[in-house]
XYZ file of C-alpha atoms in Angstrom:
241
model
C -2.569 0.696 -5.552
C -2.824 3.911 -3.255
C -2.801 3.274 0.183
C -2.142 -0.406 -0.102
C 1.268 -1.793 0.889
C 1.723 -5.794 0.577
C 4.768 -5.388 2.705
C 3.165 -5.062 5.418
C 0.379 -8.481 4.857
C 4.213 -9.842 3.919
C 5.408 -9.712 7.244
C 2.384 -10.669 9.033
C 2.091 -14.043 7.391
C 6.471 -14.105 8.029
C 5.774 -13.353 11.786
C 3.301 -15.871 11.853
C 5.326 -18.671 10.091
C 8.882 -18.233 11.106
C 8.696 -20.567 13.397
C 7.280 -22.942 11.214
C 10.499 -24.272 9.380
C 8.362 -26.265 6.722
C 6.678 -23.096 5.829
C 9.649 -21.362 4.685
C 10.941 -24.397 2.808
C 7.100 -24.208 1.421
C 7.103 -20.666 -0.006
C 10.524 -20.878 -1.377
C 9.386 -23.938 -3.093
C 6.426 -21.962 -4.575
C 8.824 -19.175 -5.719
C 11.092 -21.736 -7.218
C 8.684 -23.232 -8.983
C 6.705 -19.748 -9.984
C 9.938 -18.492 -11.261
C 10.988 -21.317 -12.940
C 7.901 -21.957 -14.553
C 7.483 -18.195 -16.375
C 11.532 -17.981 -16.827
C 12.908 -20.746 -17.590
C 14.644 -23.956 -14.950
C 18.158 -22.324 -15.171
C 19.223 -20.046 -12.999
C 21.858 -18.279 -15.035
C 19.543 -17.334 -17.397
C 16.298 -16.614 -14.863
C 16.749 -13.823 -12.749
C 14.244 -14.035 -10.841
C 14.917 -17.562 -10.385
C 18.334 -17.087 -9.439
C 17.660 -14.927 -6.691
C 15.118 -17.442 -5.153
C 17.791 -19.824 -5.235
C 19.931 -17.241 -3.418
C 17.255 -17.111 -0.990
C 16.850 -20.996 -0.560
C 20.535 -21.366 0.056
C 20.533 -18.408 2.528
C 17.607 -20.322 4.690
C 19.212 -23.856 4.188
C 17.098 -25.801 2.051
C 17.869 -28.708 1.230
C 19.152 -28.811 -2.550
C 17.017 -31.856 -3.117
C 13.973 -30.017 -2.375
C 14.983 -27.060 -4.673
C 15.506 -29.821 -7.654
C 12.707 -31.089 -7.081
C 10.659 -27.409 -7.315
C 12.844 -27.293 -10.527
C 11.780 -30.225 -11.707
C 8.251 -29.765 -11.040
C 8.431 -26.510 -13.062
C 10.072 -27.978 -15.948
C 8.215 -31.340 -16.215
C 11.686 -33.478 -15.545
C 11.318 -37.277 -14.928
C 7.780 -37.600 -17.114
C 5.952 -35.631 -14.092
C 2.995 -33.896 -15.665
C 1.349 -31.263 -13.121
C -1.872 -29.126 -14.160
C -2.107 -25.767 -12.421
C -5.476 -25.380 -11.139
C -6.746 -22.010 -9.114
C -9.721 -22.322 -6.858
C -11.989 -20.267 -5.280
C -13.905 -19.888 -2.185
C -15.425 -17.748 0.913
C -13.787 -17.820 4.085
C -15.201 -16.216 7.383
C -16.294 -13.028 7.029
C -16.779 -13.682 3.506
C -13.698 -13.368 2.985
C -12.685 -14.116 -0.472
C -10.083 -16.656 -0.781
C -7.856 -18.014 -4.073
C -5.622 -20.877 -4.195
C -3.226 -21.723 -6.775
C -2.559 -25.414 -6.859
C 0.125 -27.563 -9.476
C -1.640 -31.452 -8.804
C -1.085 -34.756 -10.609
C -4.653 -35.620 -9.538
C -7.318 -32.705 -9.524
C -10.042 -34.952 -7.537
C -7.501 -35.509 -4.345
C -6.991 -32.020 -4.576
C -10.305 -30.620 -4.707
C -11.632 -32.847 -2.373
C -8.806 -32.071 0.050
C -9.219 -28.062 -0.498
C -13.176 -28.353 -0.156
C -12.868 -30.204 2.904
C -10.185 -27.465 4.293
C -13.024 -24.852 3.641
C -15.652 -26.513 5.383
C -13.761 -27.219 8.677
C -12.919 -23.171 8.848
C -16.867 -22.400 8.199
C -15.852 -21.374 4.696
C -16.958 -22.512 1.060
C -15.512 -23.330 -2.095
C -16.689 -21.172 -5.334
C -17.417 -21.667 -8.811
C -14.443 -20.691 -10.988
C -14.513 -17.055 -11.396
C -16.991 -16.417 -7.806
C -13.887 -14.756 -6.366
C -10.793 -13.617 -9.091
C -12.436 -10.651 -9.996
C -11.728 -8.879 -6.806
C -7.855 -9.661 -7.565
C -5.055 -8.157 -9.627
C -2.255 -9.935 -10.749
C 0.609 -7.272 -10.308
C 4.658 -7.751 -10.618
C 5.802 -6.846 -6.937
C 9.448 -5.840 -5.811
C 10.900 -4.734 -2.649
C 13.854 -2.689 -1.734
C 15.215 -2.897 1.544
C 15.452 0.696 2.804
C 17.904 -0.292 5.833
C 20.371 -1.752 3.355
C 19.992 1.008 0.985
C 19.872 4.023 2.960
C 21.374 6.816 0.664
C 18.095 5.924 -1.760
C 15.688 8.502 -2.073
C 11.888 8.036 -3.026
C 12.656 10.569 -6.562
C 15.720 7.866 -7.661
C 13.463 4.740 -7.152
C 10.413 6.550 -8.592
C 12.333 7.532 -11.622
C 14.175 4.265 -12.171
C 11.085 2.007 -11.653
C 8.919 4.287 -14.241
C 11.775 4.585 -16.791
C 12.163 0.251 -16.462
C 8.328 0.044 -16.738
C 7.145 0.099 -13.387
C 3.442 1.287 -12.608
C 3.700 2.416 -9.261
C 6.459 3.093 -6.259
C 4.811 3.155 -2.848
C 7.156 4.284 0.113
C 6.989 2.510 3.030
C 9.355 2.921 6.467
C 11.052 -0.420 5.849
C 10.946 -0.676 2.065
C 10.422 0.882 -1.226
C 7.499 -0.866 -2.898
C 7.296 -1.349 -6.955
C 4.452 -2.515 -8.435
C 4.359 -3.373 -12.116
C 1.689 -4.967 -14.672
C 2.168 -9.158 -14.551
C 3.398 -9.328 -18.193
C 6.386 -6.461 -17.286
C 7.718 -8.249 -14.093
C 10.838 -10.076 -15.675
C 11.489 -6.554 -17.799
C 11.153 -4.127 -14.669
C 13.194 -6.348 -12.658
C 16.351 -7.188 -15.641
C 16.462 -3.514 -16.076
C 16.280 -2.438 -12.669
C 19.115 -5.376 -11.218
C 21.387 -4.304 -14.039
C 20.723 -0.387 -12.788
C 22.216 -2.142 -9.289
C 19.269 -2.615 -7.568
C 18.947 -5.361 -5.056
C 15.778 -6.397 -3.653
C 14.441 -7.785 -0.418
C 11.349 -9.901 -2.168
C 10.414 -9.943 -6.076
C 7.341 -12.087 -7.447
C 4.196 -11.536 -9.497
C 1.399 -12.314 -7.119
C -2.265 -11.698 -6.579
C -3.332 -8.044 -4.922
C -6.512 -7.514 -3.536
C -8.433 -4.464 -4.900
C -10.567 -3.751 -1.873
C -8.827 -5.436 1.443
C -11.258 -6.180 3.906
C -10.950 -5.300 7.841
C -11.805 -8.334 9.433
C -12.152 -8.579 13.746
C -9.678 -10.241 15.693
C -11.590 -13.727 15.864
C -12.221 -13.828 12.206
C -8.770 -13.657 11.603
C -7.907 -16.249 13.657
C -10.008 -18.387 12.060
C -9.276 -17.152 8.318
C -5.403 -17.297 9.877
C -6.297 -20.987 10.568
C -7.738 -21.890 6.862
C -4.647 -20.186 5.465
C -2.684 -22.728 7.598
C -4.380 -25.356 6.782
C -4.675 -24.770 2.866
C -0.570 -23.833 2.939
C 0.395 -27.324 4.634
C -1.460 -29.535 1.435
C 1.274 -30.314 -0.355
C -0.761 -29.306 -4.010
C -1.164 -25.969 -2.929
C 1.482 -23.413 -4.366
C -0.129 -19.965 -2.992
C -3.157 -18.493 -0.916
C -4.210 -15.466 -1.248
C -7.111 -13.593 0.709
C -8.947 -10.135 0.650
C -8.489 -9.424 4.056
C -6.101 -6.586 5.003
C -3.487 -7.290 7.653
């Protein structure tokens, strides 16, 4: 994890979609239904779910769009969902995964495929692309609103909860912790008092890639276009922001 700090590809995808109101509603959606899906639908007793509710509220989204990320998640109303990641090449050869939860697997494919090829990318064969991912429990602890923490007092709380790692960034402390420990790190750590800025298990990319200014607009582009398919829960890319 050394010298990596997904806080910082965090806010360039933010920067980029703030002003895209239907992208917010769209990631908290995929949080919701993330969260809700390895937790449990009920915020009382989901943590991590509760606190992307928080988050929902905070940004105003609408409560029927939250039930119906809850309901997604849970399989409420007879819906039955598959998850489904693919794989693919974007410029640069960029390496490219998308998580997907679909009711019909050839619409989706067929939509994703077809978002590849307009971009100059290609979609993979399952596995072409995963390995150069690791699936890592991420939190984030807003410095700013925390400023009488020290990097020792995270460090030391995040390794005695079960964290992995602690990277210090100006803006945030970063914990990193294997996928299977998220909920543990993060129960321990909230009941310790901690309150964090962003907390998910995601996918980190081992080796990002440094990509010129026109290939990023056009991976930038793919990402767009991938994000605004309603089956798609989460892109993630090798390329370092």
């Amino acid at each position: 994890m050394s010298g990596h700090s997904k806080w910082h590809n965090i806010q360039g995808r933010k920067n980029a979609q703030d002003a895209k109101r239907g992208k917010i509603f769209q990631k908290l959606a995929h949080d919701l239904y993330v969260a809700a899906k390895a937790g449990g639908a009920d915020p009382d007793l989901n943590a991590s779910l509760r606190l992307v509710v928080d988050k929902a509220k905070a940004a105003n989204m609408p409560k029927d769009n939250i039930q119906r990320a809850l309901d997604k998640a849970s399989g409420a109303g007879g819906q039955k969902f598959e998850e489904v990641t693919y794989e693919g090449y974007g410029t640069a050869g960029v390496a490219v995964l998308v998580e997907t939860s679909t009711d019909n697997i050839n619409r989706t494919v067929s939509s994703i495929r077809n978002s590849f090829k307009h971009y100059g990318g290609a979609l993979g064969t399952s596995g072409s692309v995963a390995f150069q991912f690791d699936r890592k429990g991420y939190l984030a602890i807003d410095r700013e609103a925390f400023p009488d923490l020290d990097e020792d007092t995270v460090l030391e709380a995040a390794l005695e909860a079960g964290a992995e790692d602690v990277q210090t960034q100006d803006e945030v402390f970063e914990i990193y912790t294997e996928s299977g420990d998220f909920q543990t790190v993060e129960a321990s750590l909230t009941e310790a008092g901690y309150i964090f800025e962003d907390a998910e298990v995601t996918m980190i990319a081992q080796n990002p890639m440094v990509i010129s200014d026109e290939d990023r607009e056009k991976l930038d582009r793919l990402v767009d276009e991938l994000e605004e398919n309603e089956d798609v829960l989460a892109v993630y890319t090798t390329a370092d922001e």
